[in-house]
């Protein structure tokens, strides 16, 4: 849903508008809601959200990235006594570039899903550990 809020705030770039319109058009033409799309092709849906993650990282909107894609349980643990600004600063220094590499590799790779299709694991030769995403309802979150 972060795309919708960014439309009203006027923050989307032309390519992001194209992607957004493409996803909505595809959903409309296929006659399915995101929840039906999840049931039919979870790999395609997780990759749409991975592209959204990449877009946020590449535009440097790390606060929005963390707020949107850090798993809620993990975000509570991370916050502790730190502010979001402190978390963003640490993330930008130590983890953002590595995660961006892992996400780009995941976009090209094939995930391994659990039986319920709620956990996707992407392995890559370029990153020392696999990228793990977990779906809660229709939102995919980073779990590692």
PDB file of N, CA and C in Angstrom, residues 59-99:
ATOM      1  N   UNK A  59      16.046   4.716  -3.982  1.00  0.00           N
ATOM      2  CA  UNK A  59      15.707   6.133  -3.830  1.00  0.00           C
ATOM      3  C   UNK A  59      16.186   6.680  -2.495  1.00  0.00           C
ATOM      4  N   UNK A  60      16.693   5.803  -1.633  1.00  0.00           N
ATOM      5  CA  UNK A  60      17.233   6.246  -0.340  1.00  0.00           C
ATOM      6  C   UNK A  60      16.197   6.482   0.727  1.00  0.00           C
ATOM      7  N   UNK A  61      14.982   6.026   0.503  1.00  0.00           N
ATOM      8  CA  UNK A  61      13.914   6.206   1.492  1.00  0.00           C
ATOM      9  C   UNK A  61      13.978   5.068   2.513  1.00  0.00           C
ATOM     10  N   UNK A  62      15.057   5.060   3.295  1.00  0.00           N
ATOM     11  CA  UNK A  62      15.323   3.947   4.195  1.00  0.00           C
ATOM     12  C   UNK A  62      14.344   3.882   5.363  1.00  0.00           C
ATOM     13  N   UNK A  63      13.886   5.017   5.838  1.00  0.00           N
ATOM     14  CA  UNK A  63      12.894   5.025   6.914  1.00  0.00           C
ATOM     15  C   UNK A  63      11.604   4.354   6.479  1.00  0.00           C
ATOM     16  N   UNK A  64      11.140   4.695   5.287  1.00  0.00           N
ATOM     17  CA  UNK A  64       9.929   4.063   4.746  1.00  0.00           C
ATOM     18  C   UNK A  64      10.164   2.582   4.505  1.00  0.00           C
ATOM     19  N   UNK A  65      11.362   2.241   4.004  1.00  0.00           N
ATOM     20  CA  UNK A  65      11.699   0.842   3.762  1.00  0.00           C
ATOM     21  C   UNK A  65      11.607   0.034   5.056  1.00  0.00           C
ATOM     22  N   UNK A  66      12.253   0.518   6.096  1.00  0.00           N
ATOM     23  CA  UNK A  66      12.258  -0.199   7.373  1.00  0.00           C
ATOM     24  C   UNK A  66      10.852  -0.293   7.943  1.00  0.00           C
ATOM     25  N   UNK A  67      10.119   0.806   7.906  1.00  0.00           N
ATOM     26  CA  UNK A  67       8.750   0.813   8.451  1.00  0.00           C
ATOM     27  C   UNK A  67       7.828  -0.142   7.703  1.00  0.00           C
ATOM     28  N   UNK A  68       8.041  -0.283   6.401  1.00  0.00           N
ATOM     29  CA  UNK A  68       7.152  -1.094   5.571  1.00  0.00           C
ATOM     30  C   UNK A  68       7.554  -2.562   5.520  1.00  0.00           C
ATOM     31  N   UNK A  69       8.857  -2.845   5.440  1.00  0.00           N
ATOM     32  CA  UNK A  69       9.280  -4.208   5.135  1.00  0.00           C
ATOM     33  C   UNK A  69      10.010  -4.948   6.250  1.00  0.00           C
ATOM     34  N   UNK A  70      10.332  -4.279   7.352  1.00  0.00           N
ATOM     35  CA  UNK A  70      10.858  -5.027   8.495  1.00  0.00           C
ATOM     36  C   UNK A  70       9.665  -5.728   9.132  1.00  0.00           C
ATOM     37  N   UNK A  71       9.812  -6.998   9.425  1.00  0.00           N
ATOM     38  CA  UNK A  71       8.712  -7.750  10.040  1.00  0.00           C
ATOM     39  C   UNK A  71       8.321  -7.048  11.339  1.00  0.00           C
ATOM     40  N   UNK A  72       7.015  -6.882  11.597  1.00  0.00           N
ATOM     41  CA  UNK A  72       6.576  -6.144  12.795  1.00  0.00           C
ATOM     42  C   UNK A  72       7.223  -6.643  14.095  1.00  0.00           C
ATOM     43  N   UNK A  73       7.361  -7.961  14.247  1.00  0.00           N
ATOM     44  CA  UNK A  73       8.001  -8.496  15.457  1.00  0.00           C
ATOM     45  C   UNK A  73       9.456  -8.061  15.532  1.00  0.00           C
ATOM     46  N   UNK A  74      10.158  -8.121  14.396  1.00  0.00           N
ATOM     47  CA  UNK A  74      11.562  -7.725  14.359  1.00  0.00           C
ATOM     48  C   UNK A  74      11.716  -6.223  14.592  1.00  0.00           C
ATOM     49  N   UNK A  75      10.805  -5.445  14.042  1.00  0.00           N
ATOM     50  CA  UNK A  75      10.875  -3.997  14.186  1.00  0.00           C
ATOM     51  C   UNK A  75      10.748  -3.597  15.654  1.00  0.00           C
ATOM     52  N   UNK A  76       9.879  -4.264  16.377  1.00  0.00           N
ATOM     53  CA  UNK A  76       9.744  -3.969  17.812  1.00  0.00           C
ATOM     54  C   UNK A  76      11.035  -4.289  18.561  1.00  0.00           C
ATOM     55  N   UNK A  77      11.673  -5.408  18.225  1.00  0.00           N
ATOM     56  CA  UNK A  77      12.943  -5.774  18.864  1.00  0.00           C
ATOM     57  C   UNK A  77      14.041  -4.783  18.506  1.00  0.00           C
ATOM     58  N   UNK A  78      14.089  -4.382  17.237  1.00  0.00           N
ATOM     59  CA  UNK A  78      15.127  -3.471  16.762  1.00  0.00           C
ATOM     60  C   UNK A  78      14.989  -2.108  17.431  1.00  0.00           C
ATOM     61  N   UNK A  79      13.761  -1.637  17.538  1.00  0.00           N
ATOM     62  CA  UNK A  79      13.542  -0.294  18.071  1.00  0.00           C
ATOM     63  C   UNK A  79      14.094  -0.164  19.482  1.00  0.00           C
ATOM     64  N   UNK A  80      13.685  -1.044  20.369  1.00  0.00           N
ATOM     65  CA  UNK A  80      14.173  -0.955  21.739  1.00  0.00           C
ATOM     66  C   UNK A  80      14.180   0.477  22.215  1.00  0.00           C
ATOM     67  N   UNK A  81      15.376   1.002  22.469  1.00  0.00           N
ATOM     68  CA  UNK A  81      15.537   2.382  22.933  1.00  0.00           C
ATOM     69  C   UNK A  81      15.945   3.332  21.819  1.00  0.00           C
ATOM     70  N   UNK A  82      16.118   2.808  20.605  1.00  0.00           N
ATOM     71  CA  UNK A  82      16.572   3.638  19.488  1.00  0.00           C
ATOM     72  C   UNK A  82      15.397   4.276  18.749  1.00  0.00           C
ATOM     73  N   UNK A  83      15.653   5.433  18.199  1.00  0.00           N
ATOM     74  CA  UNK A  83      14.656   6.079  17.349  1.00  0.00           C
ATOM     75  C   UNK A  83      14.775   5.503  15.941  1.00  0.00           C
ATOM     76  N   UNK A  84      13.768   5.756  15.126  1.00  0.00           N
ATOM     77  CA  UNK A  84      13.810   5.293  13.736  1.00  0.00           C
ATOM     78  C   UNK A  84      14.998   5.925  13.004  1.00  0.00           C
ATOM     79  N   UNK A  85      15.305   7.177  13.307  1.00  0.00           N
ATOM     80  CA  UNK A  85      16.445   7.843  12.665  1.00  0.00           C
ATOM     81  C   UNK A  85      17.757   7.134  12.990  1.00  0.00           C
ATOM     82  N   UNK A  86      17.930   6.684  14.227  1.00  0.00           N
ATOM     83  CA  UNK A  86      19.144   5.960  14.610  1.00  0.00           C
ATOM     84  C   UNK A  86      19.216   4.606  13.909  1.00  0.00           C
ATOM     85  N   UNK A  87      18.076   3.952  13.794  1.00  0.00           N
ATOM     86  CA  UNK A  87      18.019   2.664  13.103  1.00  0.00           C
ATOM     87  C   UNK A  87      18.371   2.852  11.629  1.00  0.00           C
ATOM     88  N   UNK A  88      17.818   3.900  11.017  1.00  0.00           N
ATOM     89  CA  UNK A  88      18.088   4.194   9.606  1.00  0.00           C
ATOM     90  C   UNK A  88      19.573   4.482   9.407  1.00  0.00           C
ATOM     91  N   UNK A  89      20.177   5.238  10.299  1.00  0.00           N
ATOM     92  CA  UNK A  89      21.600   5.562  10.175  1.00  0.00           C
ATOM     93  C   UNK A  89      22.452   4.292  10.229  1.00  0.00           C
ATOM     94  N   UNK A  90      22.165   3.418  11.190  1.00  0.00           N
ATOM     95  CA  UNK A  90      22.902   2.161  11.298  1.00  0.00           C
ATOM     96  C   UNK A  90      22.681   1.294  10.059  1.00  0.00           C
ATOM     97  N   UNK A  91      21.437   1.227   9.602  1.00  0.00           N
ATOM     98  CA  UNK A  91      21.093   0.429   8.419  1.00  0.00           C
ATOM     99  C   UNK A  91      21.831   0.944   7.188  1.00  0.00           C
ATOM    100  N   UNK A  92      21.891   2.258   7.023  1.00  0.00           N
ATOM    101  CA  UNK A  92      22.535   2.833   5.841  1.00  0.00           C
ATOM    102  C   UNK A  92      24.037   2.574   5.842  1.00  0.00           C
ATOM    103  N   UNK A  93      24.647   2.527   7.002  1.00  0.00           N
ATOM    104  CA  UNK A  93      26.092   2.303   7.099  1.00  0.00           C
ATOM    105  C   UNK A  93      26.460   0.839   6.924  1.00  0.00           C
ATOM    106  N   UNK A  94      25.640  -0.049   7.440  1.00  0.00           N
ATOM    107  CA  UNK A  94      26.064  -1.439   7.566  1.00  0.00           C
ATOM    108  C   UNK A  94      25.298  -2.459   6.735  1.00  0.00           C
ATOM    109  N   UNK A  95      24.063  -2.171   6.356  1.00  0.00           N
ATOM    110  CA  UNK A  95      23.256  -3.257   5.794  1.00  0.00           C
ATOM    111  C   UNK A  95      22.556  -2.947   4.480  1.00  0.00           C
ATOM    112  N   UNK A  96      22.308  -1.706   4.189  1.00  0.00           N
ATOM    113  CA  UNK A  96      21.469  -1.355   3.036  1.00  0.00           C
ATOM    114  C   UNK A  96      22.034  -1.886   1.721  1.00  0.00           C
ATOM    115  N   UNK A  97      23.313  -1.695   1.487  1.00  0.00           N
ATOM    116  CA  UNK A  97      23.902  -2.109   0.207  1.00  0.00           C
ATOM    117  C   UNK A  97      23.903  -3.628   0.065  1.00  0.00           C
ATOM    118  N   UNK A  98      24.210  -4.329   1.144  1.00  0.00           N
ATOM    119  CA  UNK A  98      24.197  -5.797   1.118  1.00  0.00           C
ATOM    120  C   UNK A  98      22.783  -6.316   0.843  1.00  0.00           C
ATOM    121  N   UNK A  99      21.795  -5.705   1.496  1.00  0.00           N
ATOM    122  CA  UNK A  99      20.410  -6.122   1.274  1.00  0.00           C
ATOM    123  C   UNK A  99      19.962  -5.807  -0.152  1.00  0.00           C
TER     124      UNK A  99
END
